[in-house]
Coordinates of N, CA and C in Angstrom, one line a residue:
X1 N 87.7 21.9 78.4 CA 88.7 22.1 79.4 C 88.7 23.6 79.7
X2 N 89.2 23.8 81.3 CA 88.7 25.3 81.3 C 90.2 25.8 81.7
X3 N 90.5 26.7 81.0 CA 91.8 27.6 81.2 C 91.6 29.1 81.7
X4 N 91.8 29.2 83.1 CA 91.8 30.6 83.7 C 92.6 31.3 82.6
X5 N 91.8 32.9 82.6 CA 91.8 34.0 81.5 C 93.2 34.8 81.8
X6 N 93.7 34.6 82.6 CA 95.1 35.3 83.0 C 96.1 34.5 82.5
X7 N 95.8 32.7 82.4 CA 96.8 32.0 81.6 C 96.5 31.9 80.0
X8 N 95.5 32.0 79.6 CA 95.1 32.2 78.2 C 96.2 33.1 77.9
X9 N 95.9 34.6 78.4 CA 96.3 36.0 77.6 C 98.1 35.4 77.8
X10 N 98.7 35.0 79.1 CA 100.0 34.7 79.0 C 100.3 33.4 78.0
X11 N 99.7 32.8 77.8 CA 100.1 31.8 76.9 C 100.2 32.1 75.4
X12 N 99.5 33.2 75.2 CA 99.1 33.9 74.0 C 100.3 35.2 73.6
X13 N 100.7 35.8 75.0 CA 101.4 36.9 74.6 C 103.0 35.8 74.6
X14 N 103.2 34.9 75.1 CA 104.6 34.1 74.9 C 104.7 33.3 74.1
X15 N 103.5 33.1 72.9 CA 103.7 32.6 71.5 C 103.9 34.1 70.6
X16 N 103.4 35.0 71.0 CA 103.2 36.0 70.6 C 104.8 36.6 70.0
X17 N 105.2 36.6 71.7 CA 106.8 37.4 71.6 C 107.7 36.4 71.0
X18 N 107.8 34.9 70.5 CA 108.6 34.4 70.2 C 108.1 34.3 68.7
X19 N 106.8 34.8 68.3 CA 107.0 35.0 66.9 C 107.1 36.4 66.4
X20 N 107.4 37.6 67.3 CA 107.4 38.7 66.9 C 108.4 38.9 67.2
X21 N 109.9 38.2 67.8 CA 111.4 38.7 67.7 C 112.0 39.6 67.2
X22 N 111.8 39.3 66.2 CA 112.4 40.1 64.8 C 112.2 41.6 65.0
X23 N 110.9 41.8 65.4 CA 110.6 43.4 65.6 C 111.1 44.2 67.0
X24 N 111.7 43.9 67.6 CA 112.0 44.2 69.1 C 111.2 44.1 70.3
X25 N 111.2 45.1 70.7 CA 110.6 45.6 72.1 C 109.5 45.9 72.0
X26 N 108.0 45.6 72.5 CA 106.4 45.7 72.4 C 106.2 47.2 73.3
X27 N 106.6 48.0 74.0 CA 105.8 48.8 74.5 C 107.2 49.9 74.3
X28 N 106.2 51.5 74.3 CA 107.1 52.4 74.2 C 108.2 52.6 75.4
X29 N 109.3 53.2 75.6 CA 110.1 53.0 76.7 C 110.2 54.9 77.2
X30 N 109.7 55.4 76.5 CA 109.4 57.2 76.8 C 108.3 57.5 76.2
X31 N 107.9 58.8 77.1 CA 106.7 59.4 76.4 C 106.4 59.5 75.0
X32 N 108.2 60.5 74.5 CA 108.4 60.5 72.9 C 107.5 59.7 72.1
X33 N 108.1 58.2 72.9 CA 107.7 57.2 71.6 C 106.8 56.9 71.5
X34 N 105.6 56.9 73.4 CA 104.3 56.8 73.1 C 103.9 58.0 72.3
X35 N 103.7 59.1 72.3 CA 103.5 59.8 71.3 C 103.7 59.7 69.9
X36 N 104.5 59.0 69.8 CA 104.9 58.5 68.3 C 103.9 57.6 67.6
X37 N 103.9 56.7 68.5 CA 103.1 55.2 68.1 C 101.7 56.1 67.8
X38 N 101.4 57.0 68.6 CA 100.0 57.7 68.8 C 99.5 58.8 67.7
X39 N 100.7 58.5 67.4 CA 100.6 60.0 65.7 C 100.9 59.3 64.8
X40 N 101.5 58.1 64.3 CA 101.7 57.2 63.9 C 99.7 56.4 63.3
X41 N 99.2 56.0 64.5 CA 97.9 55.0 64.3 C 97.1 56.5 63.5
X42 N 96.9 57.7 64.2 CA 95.8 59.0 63.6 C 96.2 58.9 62.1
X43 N 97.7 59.3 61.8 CA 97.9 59.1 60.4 C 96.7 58.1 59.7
X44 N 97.6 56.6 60.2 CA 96.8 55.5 59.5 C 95.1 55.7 59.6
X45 N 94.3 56.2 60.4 CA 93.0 56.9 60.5 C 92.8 57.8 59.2
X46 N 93.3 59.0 59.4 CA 93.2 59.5 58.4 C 93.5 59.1 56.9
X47 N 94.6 58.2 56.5 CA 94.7 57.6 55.1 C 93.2 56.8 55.1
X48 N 92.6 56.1 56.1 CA 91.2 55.6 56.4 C 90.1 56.7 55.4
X49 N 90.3 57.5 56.3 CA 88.6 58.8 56.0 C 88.7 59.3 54.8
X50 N 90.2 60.0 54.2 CA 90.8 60.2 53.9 C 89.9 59.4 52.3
X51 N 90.2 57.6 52.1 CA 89.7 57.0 50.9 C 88.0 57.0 51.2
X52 N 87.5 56.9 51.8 CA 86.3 56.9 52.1 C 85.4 58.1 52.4
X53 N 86.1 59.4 52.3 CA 85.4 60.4 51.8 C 85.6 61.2 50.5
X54 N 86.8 60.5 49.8 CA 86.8 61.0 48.7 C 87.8 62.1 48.3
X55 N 88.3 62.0 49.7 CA 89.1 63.7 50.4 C 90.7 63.4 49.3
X56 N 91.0 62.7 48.3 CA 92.2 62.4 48.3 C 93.3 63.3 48.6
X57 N 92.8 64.8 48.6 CA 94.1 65.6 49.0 C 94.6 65.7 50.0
X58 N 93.7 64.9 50.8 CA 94.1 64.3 52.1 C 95.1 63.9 52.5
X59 N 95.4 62.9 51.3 CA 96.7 62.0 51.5 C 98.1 62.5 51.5
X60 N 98.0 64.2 51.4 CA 99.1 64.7 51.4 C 99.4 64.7 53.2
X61 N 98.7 64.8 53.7 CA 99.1 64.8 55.0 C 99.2 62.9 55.9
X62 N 99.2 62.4 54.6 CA 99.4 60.8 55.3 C 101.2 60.5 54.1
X63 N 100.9 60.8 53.4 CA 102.3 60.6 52.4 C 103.5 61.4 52.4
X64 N 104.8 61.2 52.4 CA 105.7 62.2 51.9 C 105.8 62.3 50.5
X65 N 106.1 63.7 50.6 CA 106.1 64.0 48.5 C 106.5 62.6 47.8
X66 N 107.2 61.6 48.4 CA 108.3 61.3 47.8 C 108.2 59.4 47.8
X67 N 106.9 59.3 48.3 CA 106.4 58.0 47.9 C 106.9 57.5 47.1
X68 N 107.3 56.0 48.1 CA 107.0 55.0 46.8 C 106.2 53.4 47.4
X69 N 105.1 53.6 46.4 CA 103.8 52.7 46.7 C 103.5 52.2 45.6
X70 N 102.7 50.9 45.6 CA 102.0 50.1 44.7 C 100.2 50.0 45.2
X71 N 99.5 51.1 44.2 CA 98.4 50.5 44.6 C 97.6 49.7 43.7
X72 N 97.5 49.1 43.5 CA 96.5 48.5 42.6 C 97.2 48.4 41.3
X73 N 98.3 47.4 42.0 CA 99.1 46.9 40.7 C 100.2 48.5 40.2
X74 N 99.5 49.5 40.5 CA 99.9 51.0 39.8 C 101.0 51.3 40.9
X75 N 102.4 51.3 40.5 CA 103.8 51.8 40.9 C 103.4 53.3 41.3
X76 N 103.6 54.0 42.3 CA 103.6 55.3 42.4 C 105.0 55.8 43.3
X77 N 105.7 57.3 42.5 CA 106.7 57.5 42.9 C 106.6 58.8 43.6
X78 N 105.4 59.0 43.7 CA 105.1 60.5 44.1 C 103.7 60.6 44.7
X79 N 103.5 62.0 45.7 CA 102.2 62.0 45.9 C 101.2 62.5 45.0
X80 N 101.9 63.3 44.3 CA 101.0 63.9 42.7 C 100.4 62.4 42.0
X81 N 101.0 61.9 41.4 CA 100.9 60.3 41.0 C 100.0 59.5 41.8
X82 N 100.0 59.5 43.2 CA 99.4 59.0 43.6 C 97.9 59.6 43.5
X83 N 97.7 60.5 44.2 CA 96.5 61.2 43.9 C 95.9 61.4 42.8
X84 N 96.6 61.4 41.7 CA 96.0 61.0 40.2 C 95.4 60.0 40.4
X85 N 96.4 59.1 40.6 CA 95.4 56.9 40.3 C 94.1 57.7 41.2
X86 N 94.2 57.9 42.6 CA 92.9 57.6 43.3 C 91.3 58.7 42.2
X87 N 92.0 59.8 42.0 CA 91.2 61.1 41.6 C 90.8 59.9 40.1
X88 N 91.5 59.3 39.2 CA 91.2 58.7 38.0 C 90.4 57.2 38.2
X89 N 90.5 56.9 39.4 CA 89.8 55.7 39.7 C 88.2 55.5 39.4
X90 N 87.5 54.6 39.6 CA 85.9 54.8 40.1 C 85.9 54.5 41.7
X91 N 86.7 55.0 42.7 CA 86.4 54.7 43.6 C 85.4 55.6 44.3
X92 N 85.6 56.6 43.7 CA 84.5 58.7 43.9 C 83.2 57.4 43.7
X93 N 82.7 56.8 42.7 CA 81.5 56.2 42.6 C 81.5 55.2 43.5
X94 N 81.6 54.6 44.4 CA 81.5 53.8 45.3 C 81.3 54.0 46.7
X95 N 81.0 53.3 47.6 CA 80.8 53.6 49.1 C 81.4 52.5 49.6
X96 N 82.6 53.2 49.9 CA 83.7 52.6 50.6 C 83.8 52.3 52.0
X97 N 84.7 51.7 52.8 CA 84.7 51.8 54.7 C 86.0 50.9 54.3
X98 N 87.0 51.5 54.7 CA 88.4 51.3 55.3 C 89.0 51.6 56.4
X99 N 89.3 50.3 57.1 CA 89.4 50.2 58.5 C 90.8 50.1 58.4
X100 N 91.5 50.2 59.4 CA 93.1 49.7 59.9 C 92.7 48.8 61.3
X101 N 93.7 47.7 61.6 CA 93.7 47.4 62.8 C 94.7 46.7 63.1
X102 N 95.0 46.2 64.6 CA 96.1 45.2 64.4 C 97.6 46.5 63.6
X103 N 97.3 47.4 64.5 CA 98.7 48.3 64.0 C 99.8 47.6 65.2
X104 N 100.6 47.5 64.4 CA 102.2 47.3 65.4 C 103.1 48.6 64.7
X105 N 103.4 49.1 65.8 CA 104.7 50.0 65.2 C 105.9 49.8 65.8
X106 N 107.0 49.5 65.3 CA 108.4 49.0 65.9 C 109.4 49.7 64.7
X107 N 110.8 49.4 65.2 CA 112.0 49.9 64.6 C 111.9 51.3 64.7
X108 N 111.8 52.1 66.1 CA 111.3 53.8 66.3 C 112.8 53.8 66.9
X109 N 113.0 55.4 65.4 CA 114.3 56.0 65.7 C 113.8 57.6 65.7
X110 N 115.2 58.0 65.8 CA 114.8 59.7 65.8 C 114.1 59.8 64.8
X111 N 114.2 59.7 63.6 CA 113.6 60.5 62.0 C 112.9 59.2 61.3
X112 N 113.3 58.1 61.8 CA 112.2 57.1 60.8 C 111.4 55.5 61.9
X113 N 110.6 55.2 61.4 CA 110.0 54.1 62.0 C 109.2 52.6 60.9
X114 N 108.8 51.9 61.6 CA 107.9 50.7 60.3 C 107.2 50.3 61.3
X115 N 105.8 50.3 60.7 CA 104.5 49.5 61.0 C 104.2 48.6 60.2
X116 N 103.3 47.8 60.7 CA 102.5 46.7 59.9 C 100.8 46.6 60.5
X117 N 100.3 47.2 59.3 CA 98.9 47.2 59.8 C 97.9 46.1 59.0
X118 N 96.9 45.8 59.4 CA 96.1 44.5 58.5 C 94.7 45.4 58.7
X119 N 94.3 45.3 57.6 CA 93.4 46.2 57.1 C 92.6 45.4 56.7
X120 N 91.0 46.0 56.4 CA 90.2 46.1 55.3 C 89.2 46.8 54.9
X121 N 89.0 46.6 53.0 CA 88.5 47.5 52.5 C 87.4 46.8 52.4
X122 N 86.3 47.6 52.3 CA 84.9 47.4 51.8 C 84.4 48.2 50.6
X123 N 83.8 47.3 50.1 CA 82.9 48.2 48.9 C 81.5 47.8 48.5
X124 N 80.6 48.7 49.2 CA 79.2 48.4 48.9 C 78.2 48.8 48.0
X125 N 77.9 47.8 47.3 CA 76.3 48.1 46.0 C 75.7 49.8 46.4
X126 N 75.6 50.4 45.7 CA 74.3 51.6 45.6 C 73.4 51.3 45.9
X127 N 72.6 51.8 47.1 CA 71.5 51.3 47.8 C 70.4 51.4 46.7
X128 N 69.6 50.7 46.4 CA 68.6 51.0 45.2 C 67.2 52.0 46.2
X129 N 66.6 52.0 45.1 CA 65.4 52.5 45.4 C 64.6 51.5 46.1
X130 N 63.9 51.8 47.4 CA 63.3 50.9 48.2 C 63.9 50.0 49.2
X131 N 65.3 50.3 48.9 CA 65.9 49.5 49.6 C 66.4 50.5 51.0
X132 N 66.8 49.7 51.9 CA 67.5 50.5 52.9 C 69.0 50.3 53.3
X133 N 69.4 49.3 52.6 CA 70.9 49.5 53.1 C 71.5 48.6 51.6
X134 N 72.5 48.6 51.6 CA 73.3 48.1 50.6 C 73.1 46.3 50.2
X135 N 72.6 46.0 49.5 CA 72.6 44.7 49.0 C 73.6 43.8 48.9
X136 N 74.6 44.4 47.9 CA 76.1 43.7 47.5 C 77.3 44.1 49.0
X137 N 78.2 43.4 49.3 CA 79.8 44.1 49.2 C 81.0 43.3 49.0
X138 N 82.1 43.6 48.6 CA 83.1 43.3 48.5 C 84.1 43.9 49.8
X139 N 84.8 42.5 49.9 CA 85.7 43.1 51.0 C 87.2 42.0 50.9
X140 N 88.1 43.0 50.9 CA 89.2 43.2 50.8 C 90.2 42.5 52.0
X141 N 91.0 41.8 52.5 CA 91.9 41.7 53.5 C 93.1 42.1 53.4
X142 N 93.8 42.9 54.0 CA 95.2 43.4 53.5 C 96.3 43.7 54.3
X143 N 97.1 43.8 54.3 CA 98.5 44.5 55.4 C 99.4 45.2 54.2
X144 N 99.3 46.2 55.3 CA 100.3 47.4 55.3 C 101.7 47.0 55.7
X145 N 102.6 47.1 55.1 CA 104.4 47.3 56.0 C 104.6 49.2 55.7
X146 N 104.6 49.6 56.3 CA 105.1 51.0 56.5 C 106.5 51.5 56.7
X147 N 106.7 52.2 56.2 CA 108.4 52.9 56.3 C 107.9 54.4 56.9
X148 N 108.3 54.9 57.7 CA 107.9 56.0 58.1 C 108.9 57.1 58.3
X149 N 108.7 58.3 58.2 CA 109.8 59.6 57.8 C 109.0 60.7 58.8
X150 N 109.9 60.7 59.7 CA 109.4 62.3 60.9 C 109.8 63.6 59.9
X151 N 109.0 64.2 60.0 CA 108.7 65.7 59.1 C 109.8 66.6 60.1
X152 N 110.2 67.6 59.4 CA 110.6 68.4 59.7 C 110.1 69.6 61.3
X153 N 108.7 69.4 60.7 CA 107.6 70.1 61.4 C 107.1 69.5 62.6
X154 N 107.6 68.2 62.3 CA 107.2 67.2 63.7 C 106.5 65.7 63.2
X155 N 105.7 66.0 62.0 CA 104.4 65.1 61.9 C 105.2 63.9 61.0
X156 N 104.8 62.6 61.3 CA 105.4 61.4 60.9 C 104.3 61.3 59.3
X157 N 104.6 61.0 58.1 CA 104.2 60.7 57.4 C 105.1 59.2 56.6
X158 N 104.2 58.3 55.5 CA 104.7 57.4 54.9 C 105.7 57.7 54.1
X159 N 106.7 56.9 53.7 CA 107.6 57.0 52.9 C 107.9 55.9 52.0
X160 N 107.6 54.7 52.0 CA 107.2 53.7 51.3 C 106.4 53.2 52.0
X161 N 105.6 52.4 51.1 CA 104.0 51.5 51.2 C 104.3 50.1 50.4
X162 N 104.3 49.1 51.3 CA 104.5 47.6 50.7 C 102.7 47.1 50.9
X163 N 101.6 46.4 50.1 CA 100.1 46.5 50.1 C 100.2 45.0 50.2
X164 N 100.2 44.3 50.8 CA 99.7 42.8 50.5 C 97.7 42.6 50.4
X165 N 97.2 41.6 49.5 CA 96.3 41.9 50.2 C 95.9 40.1 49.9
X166 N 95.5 40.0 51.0 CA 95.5 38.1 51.4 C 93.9 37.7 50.2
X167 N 93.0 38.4 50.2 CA 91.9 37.4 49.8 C 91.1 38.5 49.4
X168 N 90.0 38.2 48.7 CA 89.2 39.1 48.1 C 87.3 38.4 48.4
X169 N 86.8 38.7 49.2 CA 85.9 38.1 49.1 C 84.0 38.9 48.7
X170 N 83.4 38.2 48.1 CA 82.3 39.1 47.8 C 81.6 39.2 46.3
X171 N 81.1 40.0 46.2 CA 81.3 40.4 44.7 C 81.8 41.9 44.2
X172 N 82.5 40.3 43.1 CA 83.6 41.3 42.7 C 83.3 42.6 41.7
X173 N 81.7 42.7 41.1 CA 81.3 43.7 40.3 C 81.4 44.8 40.9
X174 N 81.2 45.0 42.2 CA 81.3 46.2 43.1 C 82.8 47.0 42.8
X175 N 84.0 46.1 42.4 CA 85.0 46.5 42.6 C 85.4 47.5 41.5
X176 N 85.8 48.3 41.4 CA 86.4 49.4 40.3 C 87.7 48.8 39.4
X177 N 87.4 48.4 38.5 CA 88.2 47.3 37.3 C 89.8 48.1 37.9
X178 N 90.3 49.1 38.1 CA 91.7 49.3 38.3 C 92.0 48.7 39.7
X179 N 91.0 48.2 40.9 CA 91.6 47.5 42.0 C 91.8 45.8 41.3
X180 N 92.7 45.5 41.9 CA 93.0 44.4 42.1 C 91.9 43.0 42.5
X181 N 92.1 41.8 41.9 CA 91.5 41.1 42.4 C 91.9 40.3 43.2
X182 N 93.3 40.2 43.7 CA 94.0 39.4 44.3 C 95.5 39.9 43.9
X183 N 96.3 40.2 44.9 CA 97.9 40.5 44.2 C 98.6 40.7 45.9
X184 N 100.0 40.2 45.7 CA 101.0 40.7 46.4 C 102.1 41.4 46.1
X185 N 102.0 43.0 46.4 CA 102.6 43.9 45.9 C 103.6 44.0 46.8
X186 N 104.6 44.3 46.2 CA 105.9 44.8 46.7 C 106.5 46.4 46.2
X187 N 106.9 47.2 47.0 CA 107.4 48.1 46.5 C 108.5 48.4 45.5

C-alpha cells in the first residue's frame, strides 16, 4: 500500500505529539531559546570528542562542578570525581566513537532546562598488524535525561546525568571491566 510522504511524516508527527505531551511545546518560540537548544546539542558534541579523545578535562566545560552522575555503576558528586573514574578507567586504551542523537531539549527556563539524548558508544579491537581496520566492536545503546544549569557567563552546562543504557551488543572483551554490561542507572 502506498502512503503519500506528506501523510506518512503527519501521521508520524501526531503519534509523535500525543506521546511526547508530557514534555511541552516542540519548537523554540524566540531566538533565545533557539540558541539555547543550539548550545545545548555543541555541549552534548563536546561531552562526545571530549570521551573519544581522551581530552577528559574537557568535561569541565560539559559538567558543573557540582555533578551528580552515575557512570558505570560509579556515583559521581563532583567534576574532580568524575574525571578521576574516566582518567582511572582503561578507556585511554581503547578506540572509542560516541555519538549523540535523537536530542530533545524541553522544560527551557531562564537558568535551567532537560534533555533526553539516545546515544551510542562504541568500542573497537586494536587494529592488529596487517590488518586495516578494527576486527572486534562493542557497542553500547543509551539515553541521557539531562538537567541543565545556565552559567553565570552564559554557557549551559550539566547538572545531573540520569545514563540508561538499553543493550549491550558485541564483544564484550573490548569493554574496560569498570563499564557496565548492562544497567539502569538512576541518579
Amino acid at each position: 500500500m502506498y502512503i503519500p510522504l506528506a501523510a506518512s511524516a503527519l501521521a508520524l508527527f501526531s503519534l509523535a505529539s500525543g506521546q511526547l505531551a508530557n514534555y511541552g511545546r516542540f519548537t523554540a518560540s524566540s531566538p533565545t531559546e533557539a540558541m539555547t537548544i543550539g548550545s545545548i546539542h555543541n555541549v552534548l558534541a563536546l561531552f562526545n570528542l571530549a570521551l573519544d579523545s581522551k581530552n577528559f578535562e574537557a568535561l569541565r566545560d560539559v559538567y558543573t562542578t557540582d555533578i551528580k552522575a552515575r557512570v558505570a555503576r560509579v556515583p559521581t558528586n563532583d567534576i574532580d570525581s568524575l574525571i578521576r573514574f574516566y582518567n582511572g578507567t582503561a578507556l585511554g586504551d581503547v578506540v572509542t566513537q560516541h555519538t549523540a542523537h535523537t536530542i530533545f531539549v524541553y522544560d527551557l527556563q531562564r537558568e535551567s532546562a532537560k534533555s533526553i539524548s539516545y546515544a551510542n558508544a562504541l568500542y573497537f579491537s586494536k587494529v592488529q598488524e596487517g590488518q586495516i581496520f578494527a576486527r572486534d566492536v562493542d557497542t553500547f545503546y543509551e539515553r541521557y535525561d539531562d538537567v541543565w544549569q545556565r552559567q553565570k557567563d552564559g554557557r549551559w552546562l550539566i547538572k545531573e546525568r540520569s545514563i540508561n543504557i538499553y543493550a549491550q551488543v558485541g564483544n564484550s572483551s573490548l569493554v574496560p571491566p569498570t563499564q557496565p554490561t548492562f544497567n539502569t542507572s538512576k541518579v
